[in-house]
Amino acid sequence: MSKRPEPILSVVVPLYNEAASLPEFYSALKNVLDGLGLAYEIIFVNDGSTDPSAEIVQAYKKDDGAVRLISFSRNFGKEMATTAGIHKAGGQATLILDADGQHPVDRIPEFVARWRGGAKVVIGRRVGGRQTAFTKRLGYKLFYGVFRRLTGLRLHPDLSDFRLIDRAVQVQFNQLTEHNRVTRGLIDWLGYERAYVPYTENLRRHGTATYSYSKLFKHALDWAISLSISPLYITAYIGAVVLPVATLLGLGMLTNFALGDPLNLHATGGAYLLVVALFLIGLLMVSQGIIGLYLSHIHTETQQRPLYVIDQTNPEG
Ligand code: UDP
Ligand code: MG
């Protein structure tokens, strides 16, 4: 395989039970890539498919030196599949592409053109929304709205994982060793000069999207935990409101009682009990919040992200 010329473009394709989509996808992809007039490789990452996806790729490999196959021992999920593909990609640029036909291959020349134009990250931006259930779309919107605010990163539901990254970004990406990861979230975190390529999402040609509601929910949590520590602060914030309010209420009631009830509160035993309970709950929330603060630091440390990312493509000195 080393006799092949060094690829300029690596195309990473995660595969999970895509046997039905593969033939059409592969021939369309080949057509477009051949038209680019540059050396390329296609890295299929078989994510533990239980259908003949891997066998089909093996057959392509026989006649096509550009095809590579990485096969996982079981299903590890799309994020791990794209990560493995990026790790192995040898091109000057790496493009990540779904095999189900939802990412239109005829947009690839534009990705390459934007990259050649200097962008280090080129992101497919969905126009006309996602071809998915209304409830899922609503969920995406809500989620991204909240997390854009929490993380300060440029996250948006229309920015897909149909992406191209320059070698410089890939090198940095490969340094990120955390386990809990969302590929496009990490690319967002890395930064670099970005460009966008609009595309209309095709309908899935075969089979159904493998992301069920519960898988999506887990995915959302993974994403949130990987990119934001803010949720750990929530209890601290609520406690910071509850505790002083309960303290003031309690002091007010006691003073009122000591002075012979000038405010005419006629506070019952239940009312005192409630204030005491509120005070204790506030105390608990604050102490939970403090634990949260420490945890957030531990979390950040365990991710072992680089402290900063230097854009080597901008000469230093
Ligand atoms: N995929 C994968 N592992 C999985 C699920 C999906 O490698 O566990 C691949 C799948 O074969 C496809 C891409 O990831 O190439 C997108 O999957 P899907 O269409 O199910 O997700 P969605 O379109 O909802 O993002
Ligand atoms: Mg899909």
mmCIF file of C-alpha atoms and ligand atoms in Angstrom:
data_model
loop_
_atom_site.group_PDB
_atom_site.id
_atom_site.type_symbol
_atom_site.label_atom_id
_atom_site.label_comp_id
_atom_site.label_asym_id
_atom_site.label_seq_id
_atom_site.Cartn_x
_atom_site.Cartn_y
_atom_site.Cartn_z
ATOM 1 C CA MET A 1 0.000 0.000 0.000
ATOM 2 C CA SER A 2 3.007 2.241 0.480
ATOM 3 C CA LYS A 3 3.602 2.325 -3.276
ATOM 4 C CA ARG A 4 0.595 4.551 -3.675
ATOM 5 C CA PRO A 5 1.293 8.285 -3.973
ATOM 6 C CA GLU A 6 0.722 10.225 -0.771
ATOM 7 C CA PRO A 7 -2.916 11.250 -0.838
ATOM 8 C CA ILE A 8 -3.805 14.919 -0.913
ATOM 9 C CA LEU A 9 -7.328 14.195 0.233
ATOM 10 C CA SER A 10 -8.449 11.530 2.708
ATOM 11 C CA VAL A 11 -12.135 10.739 2.832
ATOM 12 C CA VAL A 12 -13.314 9.124 6.065
ATOM 13 C CA VAL A 13 -16.575 7.193 5.917
ATOM 14 C CA PRO A 14 -18.046 5.607 9.079
ATOM 15 C CA LEU A 15 -20.051 2.501 8.292
ATOM 16 C CA TYR A 16 -22.650 0.805 10.365
ATOM 17 C CA ASN A 17 -24.828 -1.634 8.436
ATOM 18 C CA GLU A 18 -24.715 0.312 5.205
ATOM 19 C CA ALA A 19 -24.523 -2.624 2.768
ATOM 20 C CA ALA A 20 -27.655 -1.425 0.977
ATOM 21 C CA SER A 21 -26.341 2.138 0.536
ATOM 22 C CA LEU A 22 -22.733 1.276 -0.258
ATOM 23 C CA PRO A 23 -22.728 0.455 -4.007
ATOM 24 C CA GLU A 24 -24.561 3.617 -5.021
ATOM 25 C CA PHE A 25 -22.587 5.713 -2.550
ATOM 26 C CA TYR A 26 -19.225 4.326 -3.606
ATOM 27 C CA SER A 27 -19.736 4.831 -7.324
ATOM 28 C CA ALA A 28 -21.063 8.375 -6.839
ATOM 29 C CA LEU A 29 -18.129 9.187 -4.533
ATOM 30 C CA LYS A 30 -15.573 7.709 -6.980
ATOM 31 C CA ASN A 31 -17.025 9.783 -9.797
ATOM 32 C CA VAL A 32 -16.652 13.019 -7.873
ATOM 33 C CA LEU A 33 -13.196 12.215 -6.469
ATOM 34 C CA ASP A 34 -11.823 11.185 -9.870
ATOM 35 C CA GLY A 35 -13.069 14.483 -11.250
ATOM 36 C CA LEU A 36 -10.998 16.414 -8.692
ATOM 37 C CA GLY A 37 -7.736 15.402 -10.312
ATOM 38 C CA LEU A 38 -5.831 14.858 -7.071
ATOM 39 C CA ALA A 39 -4.495 11.826 -5.237
ATOM 40 C CA TYR A 40 -6.990 10.614 -2.690
ATOM 41 C CA GLU A 41 -7.787 7.745 -0.339
ATOM 42 C CA ILE A 42 -11.124 6.547 0.976
ATOM 43 C CA ILE A 43 -10.989 5.188 4.514
ATOM 44 C CA PHE A 44 -14.051 3.145 5.363
ATOM 45 C CA VAL A 45 -14.389 2.561 9.080
ATOM 46 C CA ASN A 46 -16.598 -0.439 9.659
ATOM 47 C CA ASP A 47 -18.125 0.153 13.065
ATOM 48 C CA GLY A 48 -19.051 -3.439 13.878
ATOM 49 C CA SER A 49 -21.605 -3.868 11.105
ATOM 50 C CA THR A 50 -23.623 -7.060 11.277
ATOM 51 C CA ASP A 51 -24.397 -6.927 7.563
ATOM 52 C CA PRO A 52 -21.907 -7.497 4.700
ATOM 53 C CA SER A 53 -20.642 -3.855 4.681
ATOM 54 C CA ALA A 54 -17.056 -4.981 5.362
ATOM 55 C CA GLU A 55 -17.124 -7.680 2.688
ATOM 56 C CA ILE A 56 -18.353 -5.150 0.149
ATOM 57 C CA VAL A 57 -15.494 -2.780 1.013
ATOM 58 C CA GLN A 58 -13.026 -5.680 0.812
ATOM 59 C CA ALA A 59 -14.270 -6.321 -2.708
ATOM 60 C CA TYR A 60 -13.743 -2.640 -3.633
ATOM 61 C CA LYS A 61 -10.252 -2.795 -2.178
ATOM 62 C CA LYS A 62 -9.263 -5.553 -4.589
ATOM 63 C CA ASP A 63 -9.681 -3.307 -7.629
ATOM 64 C CA ASP A 64 -9.216 0.091 -6.087
ATOM 65 C CA GLY A 65 -5.910 1.035 -4.466
ATOM 66 C CA ALA A 66 -7.475 4.167 -2.981
ATOM 67 C CA VAL A 67 -9.766 2.193 -0.689
ATOM 68 C CA ARG A 68 -8.723 1.401 2.876
ATOM 69 C CA LEU A 69 -10.692 -0.411 5.529
ATOM 70 C CA ILE A 70 -10.549 -0.178 9.298
ATOM 71 C CA SER A 71 -12.779 -2.688 11.047
ATOM 72 C CA PHE A 72 -13.812 -2.345 14.662
ATOM 73 C CA SER A 73 -14.281 -5.495 16.729
ATOM 74 C CA ARG A 74 -17.797 -4.332 17.601
ATOM 75 C CA ASN A 75 -20.002 -1.276 17.369
ATOM 76 C CA PHE A 76 -18.285 1.636 19.116
ATOM 77 C CA GLY A 77 -20.480 4.380 17.682
ATOM 78 C CA LYS A 78 -20.051 6.898 14.933
ATOM 79 C CA GLU A 79 -17.908 9.279 16.982
ATOM 80 C CA MET A 80 -15.276 6.603 17.565
ATOM 81 C CA ALA A 81 -15.480 5.532 13.916
ATOM 82 C CA THR A 82 -14.834 9.055 12.632
ATOM 83 C CA THR A 83 -12.105 9.499 15.244
ATOM 84 C CA ALA A 84 -10.320 6.321 14.106
ATOM 85 C CA GLY A 85 -10.593 7.421 10.488
ATOM 86 C CA ILE A 86 -9.097 10.824 11.269
ATOM 87 C CA HIS A 87 -6.284 9.139 13.204
ATOM 88 C CA LYS A 88 -5.350 7.029 10.177
ATOM 89 C CA ALA A 89 -5.886 9.623 7.460
ATOM 90 C CA GLY A 90 -2.713 10.457 5.567
ATOM 91 C CA GLY A 91 -3.893 13.305 3.360
ATOM 92 C CA GLN A 92 -3.185 17.002 3.491
ATOM 93 C CA ALA A 93 -6.898 17.391 4.157
ATOM 94 C CA THR A 94 -9.431 14.968 5.623
ATOM 95 C CA LEU A 95 -13.090 14.948 4.696
ATOM 96 C CA ILE A 96 -15.670 13.185 6.860
ATOM 97 C CA LEU A 97 -18.713 11.886 5.055
ATOM 98 C CA ASP A 98 -21.758 9.737 5.910
ATOM 99 C CA ALA A 99 -22.340 6.649 3.807
ATOM 100 C CA ASP A 100 -26.118 6.836 3.801
ATOM 101 C CA GLY A 101 -26.212 9.359 0.954
ATOM 102 C CA GLN A 102 -27.418 12.213 3.183
ATOM 103 C CA HIS A 103 -24.251 14.199 2.562
ATOM 104 C CA PRO A 104 -24.339 14.995 -1.168
ATOM 105 C CA VAL A 105 -21.008 13.997 -2.706
ATOM 106 C CA ASP A 106 -21.377 16.603 -5.454
ATOM 107 C CA ARG A 107 -20.551 19.270 -2.840
ATOM 108 C CA ILE A 108 -17.090 17.801 -2.277
ATOM 109 C CA PRO A 109 -15.378 19.953 -4.966
ATOM 110 C CA GLU A 110 -16.575 23.041 -3.127
ATOM 111 C CA PHE A 111 -15.162 21.760 0.178
ATOM 112 C CA VAL A 112 -11.826 21.278 -1.544
ATOM 113 C CA ALA A 113 -12.023 24.695 -3.198
ATOM 114 C CA ARG A 114 -12.676 26.424 0.141
ATOM 115 C CA TRP A 115 -9.774 24.511 1.682
ATOM 116 C CA ARG A 116 -7.506 25.503 -1.206
ATOM 117 C CA GLY A 117 -8.727 29.049 -0.612
ATOM 118 C CA GLY A 118 -7.161 28.932 2.851
ATOM 119 C CA ALA A 119 -9.854 27.658 5.223
ATOM 120 C CA LYS A 120 -8.536 25.107 7.723
ATOM 121 C CA VAL A 121 -11.974 23.796 8.632
ATOM 122 C CA VAL A 122 -14.736 23.570 6.043
ATOM 123 C CA ILE A 123 -18.171 22.778 7.422
ATOM 124 C CA GLY A 124 -21.252 21.606 5.563
ATOM 125 C CA ARG A 125 -24.167 23.803 6.522
ATOM 126 C CA ARG A 126 -27.559 22.231 6.044
ATOM 127 C CA VAL A 127 -30.077 24.435 4.313
ATOM 128 C CA GLY A 128 -33.746 23.619 4.473
ATOM 129 C CA GLY A 129 -33.343 21.839 7.786
ATOM 130 C CA ARG A 130 -32.849 18.215 8.609
ATOM 131 C CA GLN A 131 -34.758 15.449 6.952
ATOM 132 C CA THR A 132 -35.933 14.121 10.261
ATOM 133 C CA ALA A 133 -38.928 14.125 12.557
ATOM 134 C CA PHE A 134 -40.237 17.474 13.776
ATOM 135 C CA THR A 135 -39.764 16.473 17.406
ATOM 136 C CA LYS A 136 -36.105 15.647 16.769
ATOM 137 C CA ARG A 137 -35.594 18.982 14.999
ATOM 138 C CA LEU A 138 -37.150 20.814 17.926
ATOM 139 C CA GLY A 139 -34.880 18.920 20.296
ATOM 140 C CA TYR A 140 -31.815 19.861 18.269
ATOM 141 C CA LYS A 141 -32.808 23.526 18.237
ATOM 142 C CA LEU A 142 -33.348 23.685 21.979
ATOM 143 C CA PHE A 143 -30.196 21.810 22.766
ATOM 144 C CA TYR A 144 -27.928 23.820 20.509
ATOM 145 C CA GLY A 145 -29.449 27.104 21.690
ATOM 146 C CA VAL A 146 -28.647 26.275 25.299
ATOM 147 C CA PHE A 147 -25.186 24.907 24.656
ATOM 148 C CA ARG A 148 -24.088 27.673 22.361
ATOM 149 C CA ARG A 149 -24.640 29.950 25.318
ATOM 150 C CA LEU A 150 -22.967 27.638 27.818
ATOM 151 C CA THR A 151 -19.855 26.936 25.765
ATOM 152 C CA GLY A 152 -19.403 30.115 23.745
ATOM 153 C CA LEU A 153 -18.516 27.861 20.791
ATOM 154 C CA ARG A 154 -20.026 28.289 17.354
ATOM 155 C CA LEU A 155 -22.478 25.426 17.584
ATOM 156 C CA HIS A 156 -25.557 25.247 15.417
ATOM 157 C CA PRO A 157 -27.857 22.368 14.459
ATOM 158 C CA ASP A 158 -27.338 23.135 10.763
ATOM 159 C CA LEU A 159 -23.563 22.741 11.029
ATOM 160 C CA SER A 160 -23.198 19.054 10.293
ATOM 161 C CA ASP A 161 -20.382 16.595 10.587
ATOM 162 C CA PHE A 162 -19.977 16.751 6.826
ATOM 163 C CA ARG A 163 -16.595 18.437 7.326
ATOM 164 C CA LEU A 164 -13.146 18.856 5.953
ATOM 165 C CA ILE A 165 -10.160 19.569 8.164
ATOM 166 C CA ASP A 166 -6.687 20.580 7.169
ATOM 167 C CA ARG A 167 -3.661 18.506 8.182
ATOM 168 C CA ALA A 168 -2.804 21.165 10.796
ATOM 169 C CA VAL A 169 -6.189 20.679 12.469
ATOM 170 C CA GLN A 170 -5.949 16.894 12.169
ATOM 171 C CA VAL A 171 -2.591 16.896 13.969
ATOM 172 C CA GLN A 172 -4.155 18.830 16.845
ATOM 173 C CA PHE A 173 -7.258 16.649 16.811
ATOM 174 C CA ASN A 174 -5.103 13.546 17.163
ATOM 175 C CA GLN A 175 -3.663 14.952 20.397
ATOM 176 C CA LEU A 176 -7.080 14.948 22.037
ATOM 177 C CA THR A 177 -7.256 11.736 24.013
ATOM 178 C CA GLU A 178 -10.461 12.086 25.970
ATOM 179 C CA HIS A 179 -12.878 9.174 25.803
ATOM 180 C CA ASN A 180 -16.134 11.046 26.035
ATOM 181 C CA ARG A 181 -16.074 12.821 22.702
ATOM 182 C CA VAL A 182 -18.095 14.221 19.869
ATOM 183 C CA THR A 183 -15.952 14.653 16.771
ATOM 184 C CA ARG A 184 -17.456 17.859 15.490
ATOM 185 C CA GLY A 185 -17.539 19.334 18.986
ATOM 186 C CA LEU A 186 -13.796 18.804 19.270
ATOM 187 C CA ILE A 187 -13.251 20.346 15.840
ATOM 188 C CA ASP A 188 -15.282 23.337 17.031
ATOM 189 C CA TRP A 189 -13.209 23.507 20.182
ATOM 190 C CA LEU A 190 -9.972 23.514 18.176
ATOM 191 C CA GLY A 191 -10.980 26.636 16.321
ATOM 192 C CA TYR A 192 -9.012 27.692 13.189
ATOM 193 C CA GLU A 193 -10.237 29.605 10.191
ATOM 194 C CA ARG A 194 -13.581 28.230 9.063
ATOM 195 C CA ALA A 195 -15.586 28.263 5.875
ATOM 196 C CA TYR A 196 -19.070 26.936 5.224
ATOM 197 C CA VAL A 197 -20.493 25.005 2.315
ATOM 198 C CA PRO A 198 -24.292 25.007 2.088
ATOM 199 C CA TYR A 199 -25.947 21.756 1.097
ATOM 200 C CA THR A 200 -29.386 20.231 1.052
ATOM 201 C CA GLU A 201 -29.584 17.049 3.031
ATOM 202 C CA ASN A 202 -30.759 14.118 0.953
ATOM 203 C CA LEU A 203 -33.214 11.657 2.359
ATOM 204 C CA ARG A 204 -31.607 8.508 3.698
ATOM 205 C CA ARG A 205 -31.671 6.136 0.732
ATOM 206 C CA HIS A 206 -31.783 2.844 2.573
ATOM 207 C CA GLY A 207 -32.549 1.703 6.073
ATOM 208 C CA THR A 208 -33.304 4.072 8.911
ATOM 209 C CA ALA A 209 -31.141 6.465 10.885
ATOM 210 C CA THR A 210 -29.568 4.491 13.648
ATOM 211 C CA TYR A 211 -29.926 7.294 16.152
ATOM 212 C CA SER A 212 -33.014 6.592 18.184
ATOM 213 C CA TYR A 213 -34.392 9.159 20.609
ATOM 214 C CA SER A 214 -32.661 7.527 23.541
ATOM 215 C CA LYS A 215 -29.333 7.355 21.658
ATOM 216 C CA LEU A 216 -29.722 11.011 20.686
ATOM 217 C CA PHE A 217 -30.412 11.953 24.282
ATOM 218 C CA LYS A 218 -27.290 10.144 25.408
ATOM 219 C CA HIS A 219 -25.392 11.831 22.604
ATOM 220 C CA ALA A 220 -26.652 15.231 23.775
ATOM 221 C CA LEU A 221 -25.471 14.461 27.306
ATOM 222 C CA ASP A 222 -22.058 13.292 26.046
ATOM 223 C CA TRP A 223 -21.726 16.470 24.070
ATOM 224 C CA ALA A 224 -22.767 18.671 26.962
ATOM 225 C CA ILE A 225 -20.445 16.978 29.409
ATOM 226 C CA SER A 226 -17.563 17.013 26.963
ATOM 227 C CA LEU A 227 -17.843 20.675 26.084
ATOM 228 C CA SER A 228 -19.277 22.363 29.132
ATOM 229 C CA ILE A 229 -18.774 22.305 32.865
ATOM 230 C CA SER A 230 -21.583 24.793 33.481
ATOM 231 C CA PRO A 231 -24.174 22.181 34.562
ATOM 232 C CA LEU A 232 -22.003 21.503 37.598
ATOM 233 C CA TYR A 233 -22.496 25.075 38.668
ATOM 234 C CA ILE A 234 -26.302 25.013 38.454
ATOM 235 C CA THR A 235 -26.860 23.709 41.990
ATOM 236 C CA ALA A 236 -24.385 26.218 43.336
ATOM 237 C CA TYR A 237 -26.296 29.060 41.684
ATOM 238 C CA ILE A 238 -29.690 27.889 42.958
ATOM 239 C CA GLY A 239 -28.258 27.310 46.431
ATOM 240 C CA ALA A 240 -26.741 30.775 46.376
ATOM 241 C CA VAL A 241 -30.271 32.158 45.990
ATOM 242 C CA VAL A 242 -32.116 29.740 48.301
ATOM 243 C CA LEU A 243 -29.733 29.999 51.250
ATOM 244 C CA PRO A 244 -29.769 33.784 51.740
ATOM 245 C CA VAL A 245 -33.533 33.919 51.172
ATOM 246 C CA ALA A 246 -34.122 31.214 53.801
ATOM 247 C CA THR A 247 -31.697 32.920 56.195
ATOM 248 C CA LEU A 248 -33.405 36.288 55.863
ATOM 249 C CA LEU A 249 -36.835 34.715 56.190
ATOM 250 C CA GLY A 250 -35.785 32.827 59.325
ATOM 251 C CA LEU A 251 -34.163 35.854 60.937
ATOM 252 C CA GLY A 252 -37.192 37.977 60.069
ATOM 253 C CA MET A 253 -39.585 35.475 61.579
ATOM 254 C CA LEU A 254 -37.518 35.043 64.750
ATOM 255 C CA THR A 255 -37.165 38.795 65.261
ATOM 256 C CA ASN A 256 -40.883 39.203 64.690
ATOM 257 C CA PHE A 257 -41.576 36.467 67.261
ATOM 258 C CA ALA A 258 -39.181 37.990 69.815
ATOM 259 C CA LEU A 259 -40.837 41.384 69.478
ATOM 260 C CA GLY A 260 -44.299 39.913 70.094
ATOM 261 C CA ASP A 261 -45.453 39.600 66.465
ATOM 262 C CA PRO A 262 -45.733 43.290 65.461
ATOM 263 C CA LEU A 263 -46.149 42.188 61.812
ATOM 264 C CA ASN A 264 -49.163 40.073 62.742
ATOM 265 C CA LEU A 265 -47.761 37.034 60.961
ATOM 266 C CA HIS A 266 -49.291 34.481 63.331
ATOM 267 C CA ALA A 267 -46.602 32.127 62.081
ATOM 268 C CA THR A 268 -47.433 28.519 62.848
ATOM 269 C CA GLY A 269 -45.005 25.788 63.837
ATOM 270 C CA GLY A 270 -45.315 24.486 60.270
ATOM 271 C CA ALA A 271 -44.113 27.811 58.890
ATOM 272 C CA TYR A 272 -41.015 27.744 61.110
ATOM 273 C CA LEU A 273 -40.371 24.186 60.093
ATOM 274 C CA LEU A 274 -40.604 25.146 56.445
ATOM 275 C CA VAL A 275 -38.078 27.940 56.833
ATOM 276 C CA VAL A 276 -35.688 25.647 58.688
ATOM 277 C CA ALA A 277 -36.095 23.026 55.961
ATOM 278 C CA LEU A 278 -35.490 25.641 53.274
ATOM 279 C CA PHE A 279 -32.367 26.806 55.086
ATOM 280 C CA LEU A 280 -31.009 23.252 55.292
ATOM 281 C CA ILE A 281 -31.826 22.585 51.641
ATOM 282 C CA GLY A 282 -30.040 25.796 50.671
ATOM 283 C CA LEU A 283 -27.048 24.715 52.720
ATOM 284 C CA LEU A 284 -27.019 21.326 50.996
ATOM 285 C CA MET A 285 -27.259 22.908 47.564
ATOM 286 C CA VAL A 286 -24.373 25.222 48.279
ATOM 287 C CA SER A 287 -22.199 22.392 49.537
ATOM 288 C CA GLN A 288 -23.193 20.265 46.516
ATOM 289 C CA GLY A 289 -22.297 23.242 44.376
ATOM 290 C CA ILE A 290 -18.883 23.455 45.998
ATOM 291 C CA ILE A 291 -18.332 19.776 45.238
ATOM 292 C CA GLY A 292 -19.452 20.591 41.700
ATOM 293 C CA LEU A 293 -16.817 23.281 41.421
ATOM 294 C CA TYR A 294 -14.072 20.899 42.485
ATOM 295 C CA LEU A 295 -15.455 18.227 40.164
ATOM 296 C CA SER A 296 -15.442 20.635 37.266
ATOM 297 C CA HIS A 297 -11.758 21.238 37.842
ATOM 298 C CA ILE A 298 -11.048 17.514 38.055
ATOM 299 C CA HIS A 299 -13.103 17.007 34.898
ATOM 300 C CA THR A 300 -11.134 19.628 33.012
ATOM 301 C CA GLU A 301 -7.858 18.125 34.200
ATOM 302 C CA THR A 302 -8.806 14.580 33.235
ATOM 303 C CA GLN A 303 -9.714 15.657 29.711
ATOM 304 C CA GLN A 304 -6.072 16.628 29.346
ATOM 305 C CA ARG A 305 -6.795 19.000 26.526
ATOM 306 C CA PRO A 306 -3.909 21.125 25.397
ATOM 307 C CA LEU A 307 -3.893 24.468 27.206
ATOM 308 C CA TYR A 308 -4.152 26.275 23.906
ATOM 309 C CA VAL A 309 -3.879 25.468 20.248
ATOM 310 C CA ILE A 310 -1.331 27.296 18.137
ATOM 311 C CA ASP A 311 -2.209 27.744 14.500
ATOM 312 C CA GLN A 312 1.039 26.513 12.934
ATOM 313 C CA THR A 313 -0.198 27.626 9.552
ATOM 314 C CA ASN A 314 0.366 31.219 10.693
ATOM 315 C CA PRO A 315 4.154 31.541 10.869
ATOM 316 C CA GLU A 316 5.445 32.549 14.286
ATOM 317 C CA GLY A 317 8.219 34.928 15.136
HETATM 318 N N1 UDP B 1 -22.674 5.082 11.924
HETATM 319 C C1 UDP B 1 -21.605 4.434 12.547
HETATM 320 N N2 UDP B 1 -21.809 3.844 13.782
HETATM 321 C C2 UDP B 1 -23.013 3.894 14.416
HETATM 322 C C3 UDP B 1 -24.080 4.591 13.793
HETATM 323 C C4 UDP B 1 -23.881 5.175 12.553
HETATM 324 O O1 UDP B 1 -20.500 4.379 12.008
HETATM 325 O O2 UDP B 1 -23.140 3.342 15.509
HETATM 326 C C5 UDP B 1 -22.449 5.708 10.598
HETATM 327 C C6 UDP B 1 -23.505 5.359 9.552
HETATM 328 O O3 UDP B 1 -23.160 4.194 8.850
HETATM 329 C C7 UDP B 1 -23.489 6.589 8.654
HETATM 330 C C8 UDP B 1 -23.187 7.707 9.638
HETATM 331 O O4 UDP B 1 -22.548 7.106 10.754
HETATM 332 O O5 UDP B 1 -22.465 6.525 7.672
HETATM 333 C C9 UDP B 1 -24.452 8.469 10.055
HETATM 334 O O6 UDP B 1 -25.356 7.588 10.652
HETATM 335 P P1 UDP B 1 -26.924 7.817 10.656
HETATM 336 O O7 UDP B 1 -27.389 8.132 9.278
HETATM 337 O O8 UDP B 1 -27.523 6.648 11.338
HETATM 338 O O9 UDP B 1 -27.057 9.072 11.603
HETATM 339 P P2 UDP B 1 -27.652 10.541 11.327
HETATM 340 O O10 UDP B 1 -27.881 10.711 9.853
HETATM 341 O O11 UDP B 1 -28.898 10.585 12.118
HETATM 342 O O12 UDP B 1 -26.576 11.446 11.842
HETATM 343 MG MG MG B 2 -27.902 9.694 8.265
#
